[in-house]
PDB file of C-alpha atoms in Angstrom:
ATOM      1  CA  MET A   1     123.134  12.176  47.050  1.00 64.00           C
ATOM      2  CA  LYS A   2     119.488  13.249  47.213  1.00 70.00           C
ATOM      3  CA  ILE A   3     118.371   9.844  45.975  1.00 73.00           C
ATOM      4  CA  PHE A   4     120.462   8.133  48.672  1.00 64.00           C
ATOM      5  CA  LEU A   5     118.906  10.350  51.347  1.00 65.00           C
ATOM      6  CA  ILE A   6     115.373   9.665  50.105  1.00 69.00           C
ATOM      7  CA  LEU A   7     115.998   5.902  49.913  1.00 61.00           C
ATOM      8  CA  THR A   8     117.452   5.881  53.445  1.00 67.00           C
ATOM      9  CA  ILE A   9     114.418   7.631  54.872  1.00 64.00           C
ATOM     10  CA  PHE A  10     112.101   5.280  52.972  1.00 58.00           C
ATOM     11  CA  VAL A  11     113.886   2.151  54.247  1.00 55.00           C
ATOM     12  CA  LEU A  12     113.794   3.397  57.840  1.00 57.00           C
ATOM     13  CA  GLN A  13     110.034   3.868  57.556  1.00 57.00           C
ATOM     14  CA  LEU A  14     109.612   0.252  56.439  1.00 54.00           C
ATOM     15  CA  PHE A  15     110.963  -1.067  59.741  1.00 52.00           C
ATOM     16  CA  ALA A  16     108.987   1.407  61.860  1.00 52.00           C
ATOM     17  CA  HIS A  17     105.798  -0.667  61.682  1.00 61.00           C
ATOM     18  CA  LYS A  18     107.171  -4.207  61.702  1.00 74.00           C
ATOM     19  CA  LEU A  19     104.855  -6.549  63.578  1.00 75.00           C
ATOM     20  CA  ASN A  20     106.536  -8.915  66.051  1.00 77.00           C
ATOM     21  CA  LEU A  21     105.041 -11.990  67.672  1.00 78.00           C
ATOM     22  CA  PHE A  22     106.069 -13.622  70.940  1.00 79.00           C
ATOM     23  CA  THR A  23     104.417 -16.892  71.940  1.00 80.00           C
ATOM     24  CA  THR A  24     104.596 -19.205  74.927  1.00 77.00           C
ATOM     25  CA  TYR A  25     102.894 -22.583  74.962  1.00 72.00           C
ATOM     26  CA  GLU A  26     102.547 -24.215  78.379  1.00 75.00           C
ATOM     27  CA  LYS A  27     100.188 -26.964  79.534  1.00 74.00           C
ATOM     28  CA  ASP A  28      97.862 -26.654  76.509  1.00 72.00           C
ATOM     29  CA  THR A  29      97.592 -22.875  77.002  1.00 79.00           C
ATOM     30  CA  LEU A  30      98.981 -20.587  74.332  1.00 78.00           C
ATOM     31  CA  PHE A  31      99.998 -17.071  75.369  1.00 84.00           C
ATOM     32  CA  ILE A  32     100.418 -14.561  72.538  1.00 84.00           C
ATOM     33  CA  SER A  33     101.975 -11.102  72.633  1.00 83.00           C
ATOM     34  CA  ALA A  34     101.928  -9.080  69.397  1.00 81.00           C
ATOM     35  CA  TYR A  35     103.802  -5.789  69.280  1.00 78.00           C
ATOM     36  CA  PHE A  36     105.327  -3.339  66.826  1.00 76.00           C
ATOM     37  CA  ALA A  37     109.024  -2.473  66.525  1.00 72.00           C
ATOM     38  CA  SER A  38     108.427   0.565  68.739  1.00 71.00           C
ATOM     39  CA  GLY A  39     107.329  -1.727  71.585  1.00 73.00           C
ATOM     40  CA  ASN A  40     103.682  -0.684  71.444  1.00 77.00           C
ATOM     41  CA  GLY A  41     101.207  -3.548  71.695  1.00 80.00           C
ATOM     42  CA  CYS A  42      99.114  -4.457  68.681  1.00 79.00           C
ATOM     43  CA  GLN A  43      95.684  -3.397  69.969  1.00 81.00           C
ATOM     44  CA  ASN A  44      92.598  -5.266  68.746  1.00 83.00           C
ATOM     45  CA  CYS A  45      94.571  -7.223  66.143  1.00 86.00           C
ATOM     46  CA  LYS A  46      92.855 -10.216  64.585  1.00 88.00           C
ATOM     47  CA  ILE A  47      94.304 -13.585  65.619  1.00 88.00           C
ATOM     48  CA  LYS A  48      93.578 -16.802  63.750  1.00 89.00           C
ATOM     49  CA  ILE A  49      94.767 -20.212  64.855  1.00 87.00           C
ATOM     50  CA  GLU A  50      94.743 -22.835  62.113  1.00 87.00           C
ATOM     51  CA  ASP A  51      95.770 -26.478  62.000  1.00 86.00           C
ATOM     52  CA  GLU A  52      98.291 -27.749  59.470  1.00 84.00           C
ATOM     53  CA  THR A  53      95.570 -28.309  56.874  1.00 85.00           C
ATOM     54  CA  GLY A  54      94.505 -24.660  57.083  1.00 83.00           C
ATOM     55  CA  GLN A  55      91.254 -25.232  58.964  1.00 85.00           C
ATOM     56  CA  LEU A  56      90.370 -22.571  61.513  1.00 85.00           C
ATOM     57  CA  ILE A  57      90.664 -23.766  65.121  1.00 85.00           C
ATOM     58  CA  GLN A  58      89.990 -20.489  66.940  1.00 84.00           C
ATOM     59  CA  LYS A  59      89.941 -16.784  66.246  1.00 86.00           C
ATOM     60  CA  ALA A  60      89.927 -13.765  68.519  1.00 84.00           C
ATOM     61  CA  PHE A  61      91.375 -10.279  68.979  1.00 87.00           C
ATOM     62  CA  THR A  62      94.239  -9.025  71.132  1.00 86.00           C
ATOM     63  CA  ASN A  63      93.561  -6.827  74.147  1.00 88.00           C
ATOM     64  CA  THR A  64      94.826  -3.252  74.578  1.00 85.00           C
ATOM     65  CA  GLN A  65      98.324  -4.523  75.468  1.00 85.00           C
ATOM     66  CA  GLY A  66      98.466  -6.740  72.382  1.00 81.00           C
ATOM     67  CA  GLU A  67      98.066  -9.973  74.360  1.00 86.00           C
ATOM     68  CA  ALA A  68      95.757 -12.979  74.149  1.00 85.00           C
ATOM     69  CA  SER A  69      95.604 -16.547  75.447  1.00 84.00           C
ATOM     70  CA  PHE A  70      93.962 -19.716  74.162  1.00 82.00           C
ATOM     71  CA  ASN A  71      93.434 -23.286  75.327  1.00 83.00           C
ATOM     72  CA  ILE A  72      94.576 -25.593  72.530  1.00 81.00           C
ATOM     73  CA  ASN A  73      95.034 -29.369  72.502  1.00 79.00           C
ATOM     74  CA  LYS A  74      96.943 -29.674  69.224  1.00 78.00           C
ATOM     75  CA  ASN A  75     100.553 -30.736  68.755  1.00 76.00           C
ATOM     76  CA  SER A  76     101.177 -28.471  65.778  1.00 81.00           C
ATOM     77  CA  PHE A  77      99.346 -25.401  64.461  1.00 85.00           C
ATOM     78  CA  TYR A  78      99.809 -21.961  62.898  1.00 86.00           C
ATOM     79  CA  ILE A  79      99.171 -18.544  64.439  1.00 85.00           C
ATOM     80  CA  LEU A  80      98.284 -15.654  62.140  1.00 84.00           C
ATOM     81  CA  VAL A  81      98.147 -12.106  63.540  1.00 85.00           C
ATOM     82  CA  ASP A  82      96.720  -9.375  61.292  1.00 84.00           C
ATOM     83  CA  ALA A  83      97.177  -5.760  62.368  1.00 79.00           C
ATOM     84  CA  GLY A  84      95.638  -4.389  59.173  1.00 75.00           C
ATOM     85  CA  GLY A  85      97.347  -2.334  56.527  1.00 73.00           C
ATOM     86  CA  GLY A  86      99.386  -5.306  55.360  1.00 71.00           C
ATOM     87  CA  HIS A  87     100.989  -5.927  58.774  1.00 73.00           C
ATOM     88  CA  ILE A  88     100.637  -9.701  59.075  1.00 78.00           C
ATOM     89  CA  VAL A  89     102.803 -12.237  60.866  1.00 78.00           C
ATOM     90  CA  LYS A  90     102.445 -16.025  60.753  1.00 82.00           C
ATOM     91  CA  GLU A  91     104.232 -18.498  62.995  1.00 80.00           C
ATOM     92  CA  LYS A  92     104.181 -22.273  63.329  1.00 81.00           C
ATOM     93  CA  ILE A  93     103.906 -23.657  66.861  1.00 79.00           C
ATOM     94  CA  THR A  94     104.913 -27.220  67.657  1.00 77.00           C
ATOM     95  CA  LYS A  95     104.267 -28.727  71.063  1.00 70.00           C
ATOM     96  CA  GLU A  96     107.408 -30.325  72.417  1.00 64.00           C
ATOM     97  CA  ILE A  97     106.688 -33.820  73.654  1.00 51.00           C
ATOM     98  CA  SER A  98     109.112 -34.850  76.350  1.00 40.00           C
ATOM     99  CA  ASP A  99     109.227 -37.651  78.880  1.00 37.00           C
ATOM    100  CA  LYS A 100     111.513 -35.687  81.177  1.00 38.00           C
ATOM    101  CA  ILE A 101     110.008 -34.429  84.400  1.00 36.00           C
ATOM    102  CA  VAL A 102     111.308 -31.072  85.422  1.00 40.00           C
ATOM    103  CA  LYS A 103     111.187 -30.443  89.127  1.00 40.00           C
ATOM    104  CA  GLU A 104     110.624 -26.821  89.999  1.00 44.00           C
ATOM    105  CA  GLU A 105     111.081 -25.247  93.356  1.00 46.00           C
ATOM    106  CA  LYS A 106     107.616 -24.513  94.705  1.00 47.00           C
ATOM    107  CA  LYS A 107     107.229 -21.027  96.113  1.00 50.00           C
ATOM    108  CA  PRO A 108     104.353 -19.827  98.231  1.00 62.00           C
ATOM    109  CA  LEU A 109     101.719 -17.879  96.304  1.00 64.00           C
ATOM    110  CA  ASN A 110     102.296 -14.676  98.286  1.00 71.00           C
ATOM    111  CA  SER A 111     105.986 -14.510  97.397  1.00 74.00           C
ATOM    112  CA  LEU A 112     105.123 -15.007  93.713  1.00 76.00           C
ATOM    113  CA  GLU A 113     102.619 -12.159  93.868  1.00 77.00           C
ATOM    114  CA  GLU A 114     105.210  -9.908  95.524  1.00 78.00           C
ATOM    115  CA  GLU A 115     107.774 -10.842  92.896  1.00 82.00           C
ATOM    116  CA  ASN A 116     105.215 -10.107  90.171  1.00 81.00           C
ATOM    117  CA  LEU A 117     104.553  -6.628  91.597  1.00 81.00           C
ATOM    118  CA  LYS A 118     108.284  -5.893  91.742  1.00 81.00           C
ATOM    119  CA  LEU A 119     108.727  -6.995  88.140  1.00 84.00           C
ATOM    120  CA  LYS A 120     105.790  -4.856  87.005  1.00 83.00           C
ATOM    121  CA  ALA A 121     107.376  -1.836  88.690  1.00 82.00           C
ATOM    122  CA  LYS A 122     110.683  -2.539  86.926  1.00 84.00           C
ATOM    123  CA  VAL A 123     108.911  -2.892  83.569  1.00 84.00           C
ATOM    124  CA  LYS A 124     107.142   0.429  84.082  1.00 80.00           C
ATOM    125  CA  ALA A 125     110.447   2.146  84.934  1.00 80.00           C
ATOM    126  CA  LEU A 126     112.076   0.674  81.822  1.00 81.00           C
ATOM    127  CA  GLU A 127     109.150   1.808  79.654  1.00 80.00           C
ATOM    128  CA  GLU A 128     109.574   5.358  80.967  1.00 77.00           C
ATOM    129  CA  LYS A 129     113.289   5.253  80.127  1.00 77.00           C
ATOM    130  CA  LEU A 130     112.437   3.971  76.651  1.00 77.00           C
ATOM    131  CA  GLU A 131     110.051   6.887  76.093  1.00 78.00           C
ATOM    132  CA  LYS A 132     112.825   9.331  77.026  1.00 75.00           C
ATOM    133  CA  LEU A 133     115.224   7.596  74.652  1.00 77.00           C
ATOM    134  CA  GLU A 134     112.683   7.772  71.824  1.00 80.00           C
ATOM    135  CA  PHE A 135     112.440  11.530  72.332  1.00 78.00           C
ATOM    136  CA  LEU A 136     116.238  11.878  72.309  1.00 80.00           C
ATOM    137  CA  LYS A 137     116.516   9.738  69.160  1.00 84.00           C
ATOM    138  CA  THR A 138     114.015  12.023  67.427  1.00 86.00           C
ATOM    139  CA  ILE A 139     115.968  15.141  68.398  1.00 87.00           C
ATOM    140  CA  PHE A 140     119.211  13.500  67.241  1.00 87.00           C
ATOM    141  CA  ALA A 141     117.653  12.533  63.906  1.00 88.00           C
ATOM    142  CA  LEU A 142     116.502  16.126  63.369  1.00 89.00           C
ATOM    143  CA  PHE A 143     120.029  17.407  64.028  1.00 89.00           C
ATOM    144  CA  ILE A 144     121.410  14.885  61.534  1.00 91.00           C
ATOM    145  CA  ILE A 145     118.893  15.956  58.884  1.00 91.00           C
ATOM    146  CA  PHE A 146     119.630  19.650  59.416  1.00 90.00           C
ATOM    147  CA  GLY A 147     123.362  18.859  59.298  1.00 91.00           C
ATOM    148  CA  ILE A 148     122.973  17.056  55.983  1.00 91.00           C
ATOM    149  CA  PHE A 149     121.038  19.982  54.510  1.00 89.00           C
ATOM    150  CA  TYR A 150     123.650  22.413  55.814  1.00 89.00           C
ATOM    151  CA  ILE A 151     126.462  20.397  54.218  1.00 89.00           C
ATOM    152  CA  LEU A 152     124.546  20.112  50.933  1.00 87.00           C
ATOM    153  CA  LYS A 153     123.932  23.865  50.922  1.00 85.00           C
ATOM    154  CA  ARG A 154     127.653  24.591  51.453  1.00 85.00           C
ATOM    155  CA  VAL A 155     128.655  22.143  48.721  1.00 82.00           C
ATOM    156  CA  LYS A 156     126.385  23.887  46.194  1.00 74.00           C
ATOM    157  CA  LYS A 157     128.070  27.263  46.822  1.00 65.00           C
TER     158      LYS A 157
END
């Protein structure tokens, strides 16, 4: 039982620092967002962009939110994000070539800025809720651990 408990705690710690990568590639501009499983951005992480032969195209670092953007004129390339400590993620990006023309509804710039501000406010509210949930999850985990120790103590008697 003790071994199972130790292994469970060890496995949970493995996923705590998983590095995730979200990319968007529009009009020869690549937008990168690197973040950990907790939702925190990967600050000052090294980014390398390589072609399919492995030659370096560009390299840079993420900002404090874990974001970066590049202008790239390649159809296919690899992104490598290194957060240090063995936290590395690599992803292949392929530019979709399409002859279809997508017509988008054009909105005035002011309404887009207003919509952006509203979305930022919603994101901030959701981040605050997430912080509260993280605190509650920690408290719950402590109760579970104390409960397990209490049960183990009663079983030994």
